[in-house]
């Protein structure tokens, strides 16, 4: 196995995180629960990507999930966030979404929203997920939807 082969997955993971970090909003779809999707805001802090559910929406728990953006789903693992990072994350959310309605930014940086914050790690789709996606594409079930905006003022 060459050095190039070993570093390629890491480069792909960083590209994936960069694409997701640029998104205004994503939907978190817990593994095995496609009807429990939760609208979330996403920020990048250093080399890591974080998602935080919009308060009042569906409650999300960590573990295997998909991030849905522009009609496609990307397999991820949602991990807990160290408490000392929450103030930095609040600042990152204010910086990225500061032009949005102040009440929405205040809600996503509230103590209630902190409980729905997760660090995102890319993962390989399981065999069953890959087969399901292929069948969905064959059946025409994969439809592109317009990207969500985090609030009407953005």
PDB file of C-alpha atoms in Angstrom:
ATOM      1  CA  UNK A   1       0.000   0.000   0.000  1.00  0.00           C
ATOM      2  CA  UNK A   2       1.520   3.298  -1.006  1.00  0.00           C
ATOM      3  CA  UNK A   3       1.598   6.487   1.015  1.00  0.00           C
ATOM      4  CA  UNK A   4      -0.746   8.094  -1.518  1.00  0.00           C
ATOM      5  CA  UNK A   5      -3.332   5.364  -0.987  1.00  0.00           C
ATOM      6  CA  UNK A   6      -3.214   5.788   2.781  1.00  0.00           C
ATOM      7  CA  UNK A   7      -3.667   9.571   2.743  1.00  0.00           C
ATOM      8  CA  UNK A   8      -6.440   9.662   0.131  1.00  0.00           C
ATOM      9  CA  UNK A   9      -9.306   8.861   2.582  1.00  0.00           C
ATOM     10  CA  UNK A  10      -8.147  11.627   4.938  1.00  0.00           C
ATOM     11  CA  UNK A  11      -8.106  14.143   2.080  1.00  0.00           C
ATOM     12  CA  UNK A  12     -11.597  13.016   1.004  1.00  0.00           C
ATOM     13  CA  UNK A  13     -12.833  13.418   4.577  1.00  0.00           C
ATOM     14  CA  UNK A  14     -11.500  16.988   4.734  1.00  0.00           C
ATOM     15  CA  UNK A  15     -13.148  17.792   1.376  1.00  0.00           C
ATOM     16  CA  UNK A  16     -16.435  16.403   2.673  1.00  0.00           C
ATOM     17  CA  UNK A  17     -16.203  18.456   5.848  1.00  0.00           C
ATOM     18  CA  UNK A  18     -15.387  21.569   3.831  1.00  0.00           C
ATOM     19  CA  UNK A  19     -18.455  21.052   1.633  1.00  0.00           C
ATOM     20  CA  UNK A  20     -20.676  20.570   4.669  1.00  0.00           C
ATOM     21  CA  UNK A  21     -19.163  23.547   6.528  1.00  0.00           C
ATOM     22  CA  UNK A  22     -20.055  25.826   3.614  1.00  0.00           C
ATOM     23  CA  UNK A  23     -23.722  24.818   3.800  1.00  0.00           C
ATOM     24  CA  UNK A  24     -26.184  27.187   5.436  1.00  0.00           C
ATOM     25  CA  UNK A  25     -28.167  24.383   7.046  1.00  0.00           C
ATOM     26  CA  UNK A  26     -28.305  20.594   6.969  1.00  0.00           C
ATOM     27  CA  UNK A  27     -30.694  17.932   8.164  1.00  0.00           C
ATOM     28  CA  UNK A  28     -29.482  15.309  10.621  1.00  0.00           C
ATOM     29  CA  UNK A  29     -31.084  11.967   9.835  1.00  0.00           C
ATOM     30  CA  UNK A  30     -30.465   9.402  12.602  1.00  0.00           C
ATOM     31  CA  UNK A  31     -29.498   5.951  11.283  1.00  0.00           C
ATOM     32  CA  UNK A  32     -32.586   3.797  10.944  1.00  0.00           C
ATOM     33  CA  UNK A  33     -34.973   6.712  11.579  1.00  0.00           C
ATOM     34  CA  UNK A  34     -35.427   8.624   8.309  1.00  0.00           C
ATOM     35  CA  UNK A  35     -38.615  10.289   9.563  1.00  0.00           C
ATOM     36  CA  UNK A  36     -36.790  11.833  12.555  1.00  0.00           C
ATOM     37  CA  UNK A  37     -34.722  14.335  10.556  1.00  0.00           C
ATOM     38  CA  UNK A  38     -33.738  17.491  12.446  1.00  0.00           C
ATOM     39  CA  UNK A  39     -32.816  20.817  10.880  1.00  0.00           C
ATOM     40  CA  UNK A  40     -29.386  21.904  12.046  1.00  0.00           C
ATOM     41  CA  UNK A  41     -26.856  24.679  11.638  1.00  0.00           C
ATOM     42  CA  UNK A  42     -23.283  23.736  10.902  1.00  0.00           C
ATOM     43  CA  UNK A  43     -19.934  25.402  11.663  1.00  0.00           C
ATOM     44  CA  UNK A  44     -16.299  24.514  11.355  1.00  0.00           C
ATOM     45  CA  UNK A  45     -13.902  25.064  14.235  1.00  0.00           C
ATOM     46  CA  UNK A  46     -10.322  24.248  13.325  1.00  0.00           C
ATOM     47  CA  UNK A  47     -10.309  20.934  11.479  1.00  0.00           C
ATOM     48  CA  UNK A  48     -13.573  19.752  13.012  1.00  0.00           C
ATOM     49  CA  UNK A  49     -17.161  20.233  11.920  1.00  0.00           C
ATOM     50  CA  UNK A  50     -19.990  20.722  14.419  1.00  0.00           C
ATOM     51  CA  UNK A  51     -23.767  20.631  14.077  1.00  0.00           C
ATOM     52  CA  UNK A  52     -26.328  22.090  16.417  1.00  0.00           C
ATOM     53  CA  UNK A  53     -30.046  21.431  16.079  1.00  0.00           C
ATOM     54  CA  UNK A  54     -32.397  24.348  15.901  1.00  0.00           C
ATOM     55  CA  UNK A  55     -34.266  24.527  19.248  1.00  0.00           C
ATOM     56  CA  UNK A  56     -37.877  23.421  19.166  1.00  0.00           C
ATOM     57  CA  UNK A  57     -37.204  20.854  16.462  1.00  0.00           C
ATOM     58  CA  UNK A  58     -36.661  17.130  16.601  1.00  0.00           C
ATOM     59  CA  UNK A  59     -34.298  16.017  19.376  1.00  0.00           C
ATOM     60  CA  UNK A  60     -31.154  14.364  18.017  1.00  0.00           C
ATOM     61  CA  UNK A  61     -28.878  11.950  19.852  1.00  0.00           C
ATOM     62  CA  UNK A  62     -25.304  11.040  18.979  1.00  0.00           C
ATOM     63  CA  UNK A  63     -24.163   7.993  17.097  1.00  0.00           C
ATOM     64  CA  UNK A  64     -24.481   6.942  13.480  1.00  0.00           C
ATOM     65  CA  UNK A  65     -26.440   9.310  11.277  1.00  0.00           C
ATOM     66  CA  UNK A  66     -26.547  10.989   7.887  1.00  0.00           C
ATOM     67  CA  UNK A  67     -26.237  14.670   7.081  1.00  0.00           C
ATOM     68  CA  UNK A  68     -28.609  15.554   4.303  1.00  0.00           C
ATOM     69  CA  UNK A  69     -27.779  18.487   2.069  1.00  0.00           C
ATOM     70  CA  UNK A  70     -29.014  19.327  -1.410  1.00  0.00           C
ATOM     71  CA  UNK A  71     -30.911  16.036  -1.618  1.00  0.00           C
ATOM     72  CA  UNK A  72     -27.909  13.801  -0.893  1.00  0.00           C
ATOM     73  CA  UNK A  73     -27.098  12.018   2.341  1.00  0.00           C
ATOM     74  CA  UNK A  74     -23.604  11.644   3.737  1.00  0.00           C
ATOM     75  CA  UNK A  75     -22.866   9.038   6.423  1.00  0.00           C
ATOM     76  CA  UNK A  76     -21.396  10.448   9.631  1.00  0.00           C
ATOM     77  CA  UNK A  77     -20.915   9.734  13.303  1.00  0.00           C
ATOM     78  CA  UNK A  78     -22.134  12.347  15.791  1.00  0.00           C
ATOM     79  CA  UNK A  79     -19.942  12.583  18.892  1.00  0.00           C
ATOM     80  CA  UNK A  80     -20.337  14.523  22.126  1.00  0.00           C
ATOM     81  CA  UNK A  81     -18.575  17.866  22.451  1.00  0.00           C
ATOM     82  CA  UNK A  82     -16.236  18.797  25.284  1.00  0.00           C
ATOM     83  CA  UNK A  83     -17.914  21.439  27.517  1.00  0.00           C
ATOM     84  CA  UNK A  84     -15.005  23.867  27.175  1.00  0.00           C
ATOM     85  CA  UNK A  85     -15.671  24.152  23.419  1.00  0.00           C
ATOM     86  CA  UNK A  86     -19.230  25.478  23.690  1.00  0.00           C
ATOM     87  CA  UNK A  87     -18.238  29.148  24.123  1.00  0.00           C
ATOM     88  CA  UNK A  88     -15.969  28.904  21.063  1.00  0.00           C
ATOM     89  CA  UNK A  89     -18.746  27.228  19.110  1.00  0.00           C
ATOM     90  CA  UNK A  90     -21.225  29.942  20.134  1.00  0.00           C
ATOM     91  CA  UNK A  91     -18.786  32.512  18.721  1.00  0.00           C
ATOM     92  CA  UNK A  92     -18.446  30.491  15.500  1.00  0.00           C
ATOM     93  CA  UNK A  93     -22.247  30.325  15.132  1.00  0.00           C
ATOM     94  CA  UNK A  94     -22.545  34.083  15.716  1.00  0.00           C
ATOM     95  CA  UNK A  95     -19.822  34.755  13.151  1.00  0.00           C
ATOM     96  CA  UNK A  96     -21.360  32.537  10.469  1.00  0.00           C
ATOM     97  CA  UNK A  97     -25.039  33.308  11.072  1.00  0.00           C
ATOM     98  CA  UNK A  98     -24.784  36.828  12.514  1.00  0.00           C
ATOM     99  CA  UNK A  99     -26.657  38.340   9.562  1.00  0.00           C
ATOM    100  CA  UNK A 100     -29.704  36.199  10.334  1.00  0.00           C
ATOM    101  CA  UNK A 101     -32.585  37.222  12.551  1.00  0.00           C
ATOM    102  CA  UNK A 102     -31.146  37.969  16.030  1.00  0.00           C
ATOM    103  CA  UNK A 103     -33.748  35.810  17.784  1.00  0.00           C
ATOM    104  CA  UNK A 104     -32.741  32.774  15.706  1.00  0.00           C
ATOM    105  CA  UNK A 105     -29.051  33.291  16.443  1.00  0.00           C
ATOM    106  CA  UNK A 106     -29.859  33.745  20.143  1.00  0.00           C
ATOM    107  CA  UNK A 107     -31.884  30.508  20.091  1.00  0.00           C
ATOM    108  CA  UNK A 108     -29.106  28.475  18.463  1.00  0.00           C
ATOM    109  CA  UNK A 109     -26.528  29.798  20.953  1.00  0.00           C
ATOM    110  CA  UNK A 110     -28.773  29.243  23.989  1.00  0.00           C
ATOM    111  CA  UNK A 111     -28.154  26.722  26.766  1.00  0.00           C
ATOM    112  CA  UNK A 112     -30.980  24.583  25.377  1.00  0.00           C
ATOM    113  CA  UNK A 113     -29.266  24.381  21.971  1.00  0.00           C
ATOM    114  CA  UNK A 114     -25.919  23.451  23.527  1.00  0.00           C
ATOM    115  CA  UNK A 115     -27.376  20.050  24.452  1.00  0.00           C
ATOM    116  CA  UNK A 116     -27.927  19.318  20.747  1.00  0.00           C
ATOM    117  CA  UNK A 117     -24.346  20.053  19.648  1.00  0.00           C
ATOM    118  CA  UNK A 118     -22.278  17.265  18.097  1.00  0.00           C
ATOM    119  CA  UNK A 119     -18.885  16.926  16.458  1.00  0.00           C
ATOM    120  CA  UNK A 120     -19.210  15.358  12.999  1.00  0.00           C
ATOM    121  CA  UNK A 121     -16.925  12.590  11.822  1.00  0.00           C
ATOM    122  CA  UNK A 122     -17.275  11.123   8.317  1.00  0.00           C
ATOM    123  CA  UNK A 123     -17.784   7.379   8.111  1.00  0.00           C
ATOM    124  CA  UNK A 124     -18.124   4.806   5.371  1.00  0.00           C
ATOM    125  CA  UNK A 125     -21.662   3.883   4.475  1.00  0.00           C
ATOM    126  CA  UNK A 126     -22.589   0.357   5.491  1.00  0.00           C
ATOM    127  CA  UNK A 127     -23.247  -2.230   2.816  1.00  0.00           C
ATOM    128  CA  UNK A 128     -26.994  -1.979   3.496  1.00  0.00           C
ATOM    129  CA  UNK A 129     -26.889   1.827   3.191  1.00  0.00           C
ATOM    130  CA  UNK A 130     -25.048   1.601  -0.145  1.00  0.00           C
ATOM    131  CA  UNK A 131     -27.516  -0.955  -1.503  1.00  0.00           C
ATOM    132  CA  UNK A 132     -30.460   1.137  -0.301  1.00  0.00           C
ATOM    133  CA  UNK A 133     -29.059   4.256  -1.962  1.00  0.00           C
ATOM    134  CA  UNK A 134     -28.494   2.385  -5.217  1.00  0.00           C
ATOM    135  CA  UNK A 135     -32.029   0.984  -5.180  1.00  0.00           C
ATOM    136  CA  UNK A 136     -33.423   4.435  -4.417  1.00  0.00           C
ATOM    137  CA  UNK A 137     -31.541   5.903  -7.364  1.00  0.00           C
ATOM    138  CA  UNK A 138     -32.802   3.142  -9.673  1.00  0.00           C
ATOM    139  CA  UNK A 139     -36.379   3.740  -8.529  1.00  0.00           C
ATOM    140  CA  UNK A 140     -36.002   7.475  -9.039  1.00  0.00           C
ATOM    141  CA  UNK A 141     -36.458   8.185  -5.345  1.00  0.00           C
ATOM    142  CA  UNK A 142     -33.371  10.402  -5.102  1.00  0.00           C
ATOM    143  CA  UNK A 143     -34.743  13.872  -5.843  1.00  0.00           C
ATOM    144  CA  UNK A 144     -32.764  17.073  -5.558  1.00  0.00           C
ATOM    145  CA  UNK A 145     -34.293  19.594  -3.202  1.00  0.00           C
ATOM    146  CA  UNK A 146     -33.289  23.240  -2.974  1.00  0.00           C
ATOM    147  CA  UNK A 147     -30.786  23.977  -0.222  1.00  0.00           C
ATOM    148  CA  UNK A 148     -32.345  25.098   3.018  1.00  0.00           C
ATOM    149  CA  UNK A 149     -31.597  28.517   4.376  1.00  0.00           C
ATOM    150  CA  UNK A 150     -31.150  28.863   8.129  1.00  0.00           C
ATOM    151  CA  UNK A 151     -33.579  31.781   8.343  1.00  0.00           C
ATOM    152  CA  UNK A 152     -35.619  34.013   6.035  1.00  0.00           C
ATOM    153  CA  UNK A 153     -33.310  37.010   6.440  1.00  0.00           C
ATOM    154  CA  UNK A 154     -30.159  35.266   5.142  1.00  0.00           C
TER     155      UNK A 154
END
